[in-house]
XYZ file of C-alpha atoms in Angstrom:
263
model
C -29.600 32.130 -0.848
C -28.550 35.711 0.241
C -25.776 35.640 -2.289
C -28.356 34.455 -4.930
C -30.480 37.404 -4.183
C -27.455 39.911 -3.893
C -26.397 38.909 -7.488
C -29.915 39.394 -9.041
C -30.289 42.874 -7.345
C -26.716 43.952 -7.846
C -27.355 46.069 -11.170
C -29.800 47.738 -9.354
C -27.771 48.983 -6.073
C -24.078 49.060 -6.655
C -23.757 48.679 -2.782
C -25.149 45.026 -3.248
C -21.797 44.230 -4.791
C -19.742 45.239 -1.948
C -22.016 43.487 0.534
C -21.726 40.305 -1.806
C -18.106 40.372 -1.828
C -17.912 40.966 1.838
C -20.275 37.693 2.529
C -17.882 35.586 0.267
C -14.840 36.888 2.225
C -16.436 35.957 5.375
C -17.302 32.639 4.113
C -13.769 31.970 2.957
C -12.443 32.995 6.129
C -14.859 30.872 8.153
C -14.067 27.926 5.866
C -10.277 28.207 6.572
C -10.643 28.645 10.169
C -12.958 25.720 10.385
C -10.552 23.408 8.169
C -7.668 24.803 10.009
C -9.183 23.875 13.418
C -9.943 20.390 12.263
C -6.519 19.782 10.785
C -4.940 20.996 13.957
C -7.276 18.925 16.188
C -6.511 15.917 14.363
C -2.763 16.548 14.297
C -2.796 17.040 18.168
C -4.696 13.697 18.445
C -2.141 12.008 16.026
C 0.901 13.349 18.256
C -0.503 12.685 21.571
C -1.293 9.030 20.517
C 1.982 8.210 18.739
C 4.189 9.569 21.479
C 2.053 9.179 24.483
C 0.812 5.651 24.252
C 2.588 2.972 26.093
C 3.624 0.182 23.741
C 3.865 -3.161 25.860
C 5.743 -6.256 24.570
C 3.565 -8.153 21.971
C 3.391 -11.315 19.881
C 6.612 -12.557 17.788
C 8.355 -12.198 20.938
C 8.769 -8.324 20.535
C 10.261 -6.333 23.523
C 8.759 -2.880 23.677
C 7.741 -1.326 27.038
C 8.122 2.167 26.067
C 6.546 5.324 24.564
C 7.231 7.552 21.622
C 9.098 4.849 19.579
C 8.965 5.557 15.738
C 10.558 2.205 14.976
C 9.164 -0.692 12.780
C 8.401 -2.970 15.903
C 7.346 -0.698 18.916
C 5.336 2.054 17.547
C 1.749 3.114 18.585
C 0.405 3.174 15.116
C 0.937 -0.921 14.846
C -0.240 -1.356 18.383
C -3.456 0.503 17.639
C -4.025 -1.770 14.706
C -3.337 -4.748 16.494
C -5.564 -4.136 19.507
C -8.622 -2.876 17.494
C -8.404 -4.373 13.868
C -6.869 -7.697 15.050
C -3.376 -8.975 13.940
C -4.719 -11.440 11.477
C -6.412 -8.324 9.394
C -2.948 -6.590 9.024
C -1.055 -6.278 5.856
C 1.390 -9.490 5.798
C 3.977 -7.822 3.495
C 4.844 -4.369 5.247
C 7.530 -2.130 3.910
C 9.834 -3.079 6.699
C 10.244 -6.313 5.319
C 12.558 -4.732 2.530
C 14.913 -3.325 5.193
C 18.579 -4.694 5.325
C 17.333 -6.204 8.806
C 14.537 -8.190 7.097
C 15.880 -9.078 3.678
C 19.283 -10.166 2.049
C 18.051 -8.684 -0.955
C 17.305 -5.103 0.304
C 16.002 -2.772 -1.028
C 13.663 -5.555 -2.411
C 11.737 -8.077 -0.697
C 13.660 -11.471 -0.087
C 14.565 -14.305 2.301
C 15.255 -13.382 5.976
C 18.827 -13.082 6.893
C 19.763 -15.534 9.492
C 19.965 -13.096 12.370
C 16.761 -11.058 11.337
C 14.790 -9.931 14.287
C 11.526 -11.454 15.304
C 9.292 -8.362 14.133
C 10.233 -8.975 10.694
C 7.526 -11.719 10.199
C 4.868 -9.364 12.020
C 2.004 -7.738 9.791
C 1.866 -4.106 9.853
C -0.702 -1.941 7.836
C 0.531 1.279 6.364
C -3.069 2.346 5.743
C -3.991 1.763 9.686
C -6.227 3.732 11.983
C -3.774 6.215 13.176
C -2.165 6.814 9.869
C -5.495 7.439 8.195
C -5.910 10.565 10.804
C -2.988 12.155 9.087
C -4.145 11.186 5.690
C -7.399 13.301 6.376
C -5.215 16.359 7.362
C -3.588 15.873 3.952
C -7.158 16.019 2.586
C -7.996 19.214 4.602
C -4.731 20.953 2.821
C -5.881 19.857 -0.364
C -9.261 21.514 0.228
C -7.805 24.725 1.401
C -5.840 24.768 -1.890
C -9.221 24.245 -3.716
C -10.811 27.197 -1.628
C -8.280 29.325 -2.956
C -9.249 28.854 -6.541
C -13.036 29.298 -5.791
C -12.805 32.417 -3.654
C -10.045 34.390 -5.184
C -10.282 35.386 -8.744
C -7.072 36.875 -10.035
C -3.639 34.771 -10.743
C -1.336 36.946 -8.332
C -3.743 36.245 -4.983
C -3.931 32.501 -5.915
C -0.315 32.207 -6.395
C 0.681 34.013 -3.469
C -1.609 32.213 -1.162
C -0.679 28.651 -2.581
C 3.144 29.757 -2.525
C 2.964 30.706 0.996
C 1.160 27.772 2.383
C 3.051 25.247 0.457
C 6.881 26.648 1.204
C 5.696 26.962 4.853
C 4.480 23.415 4.913
C 7.838 22.286 3.497
C 9.757 24.230 5.784
C 7.863 22.994 8.957
C 8.550 19.422 7.533
C 12.102 19.777 7.278
C 12.311 21.375 10.564
C 10.530 18.520 12.049
C 12.605 15.863 10.518
C 15.525 17.570 11.865
C 14.141 17.664 15.272
C 13.414 14.075 15.351
C 10.268 13.918 14.016
C 11.219 12.068 10.919
C 9.508 11.909 7.627
C 8.341 8.300 7.723
C 5.544 7.356 4.960
C 4.634 4.150 6.809
C 3.642 6.015 10.061
C 2.166 9.230 7.998
C 4.024 11.319 10.346
C 3.424 15.253 10.604
C 6.864 15.701 8.865
C 5.887 13.448 5.910
C 2.315 15.323 5.572
C 3.900 18.831 5.502
C 6.537 17.935 3.109
C 4.389 15.785 0.480
C 1.675 18.426 0.885
C 3.836 21.440 0.459
C 5.533 19.763 -2.604
C 2.105 18.995 -3.986
C 0.906 22.471 -3.626
C 4.368 24.037 -5.484
C 3.837 21.458 -8.225
C 0.295 22.586 -8.565
C 1.144 26.220 -8.539
C 3.597 25.352 -11.394
C 0.881 23.541 -13.561
C -1.154 26.328 -12.877
C 1.121 28.949 -14.200
C 1.999 26.817 -17.094
C -2.041 26.114 -18.110
C -4.011 28.735 -16.810
C -1.780 31.589 -17.162
C 0.127 30.669 -20.396
C -2.073 28.468 -22.018
C 0.235 25.382 -22.686
C -2.526 23.041 -22.307
C -1.117 20.152 -24.751
C 1.948 19.764 -22.329
C -0.244 18.073 -19.712
C -2.486 16.037 -21.497
C -1.135 12.976 -19.940
C -1.432 14.247 -16.094
C -5.140 15.417 -17.220
C -5.990 12.006 -18.061
C -4.590 10.566 -15.186
C -6.693 13.134 -12.899
C -9.718 12.203 -14.758
C -8.989 8.414 -14.168
C -7.369 8.373 -10.697
C -9.233 5.171 -9.694
C -8.476 3.123 -12.597
C -4.712 3.915 -12.297
C -5.010 2.750 -8.382
C -6.352 -0.310 -9.480
C -3.970 -0.978 -12.147
C -1.097 -0.396 -10.000
C -2.414 -1.915 -6.602
C -3.651 -5.051 -8.353
C -0.089 -5.152 -9.906
C -1.763 -5.020 -13.566
C 0.377 -2.076 -14.858
C 3.622 -3.542 -13.550
C 3.017 -6.887 -15.352
C 2.141 -5.025 -18.662
C 5.105 -2.972 -18.126
C 7.580 -5.950 -17.911
C 6.339 -7.381 -20.862
C 8.245 -4.729 -22.713
C 11.988 -5.218 -22.627
C 15.107 -4.966 -24.509
C 17.870 -7.821 -25.019
C 16.396 -9.752 -22.028
C 13.492 -9.670 -19.630
C 15.623 -8.205 -16.756
C 16.004 -5.024 -18.939
C 12.622 -3.594 -18.347
C 11.402 -0.119 -16.949
C 9.999 -1.658 -13.540
C 13.350 -3.740 -12.830
C 15.303 -0.401 -13.858
C 13.061 2.046 -11.442
C 13.315 -0.359 -8.593
């Protein structure tokens, strides 16, 4: 309301415009600090649970009895989901079923090798409770990118803020990966969040330069449609509708389709 009154009275008193600018900058700073504090708090919770929780032995004859493991069988992410959600409510075809330990057709799904460990048959949810904590952090990073658009009006300021944040995230992610906190989508590790969010910021800034600064809007018509229909695309992919459609177009023989080649 104060900012609205300032806009109405700005033509009467030039100092009102300066005060409005200060209020907007203070609001931007508070939003940035609040979002950053929440993201750091969630990251601290995730790290303390992932590396601090004791994971005991569990069903499927899996022997654990340790802390801080990020392998497919003894990580705290799976343990929390098993304890809270129940093992019967978890995803029955986890991504580690495509590893060499669990599939003779690796990197695709397939029959179990003769010496497959017992945890290959165990369910695991890649979008579980603890993984969702870091997914929220990813959303907060995207929210910060959006705040830059709202509160900074010139191209140079926007690009500099995006580049600093994006390259910083990618750098942190690479350092974390080499330090042992590996990039792992199934566990949604901190390094995975940093690298993917940073890469997304760099790509976003590149599209901004292409479209908003140089006006090449026709080149991203497909991306614009995807952004406006993201839920529809998710349904098409998650329900295997799009892969089925794409596999219907092939050359020579059915195996020569874009889905099989990409896999």
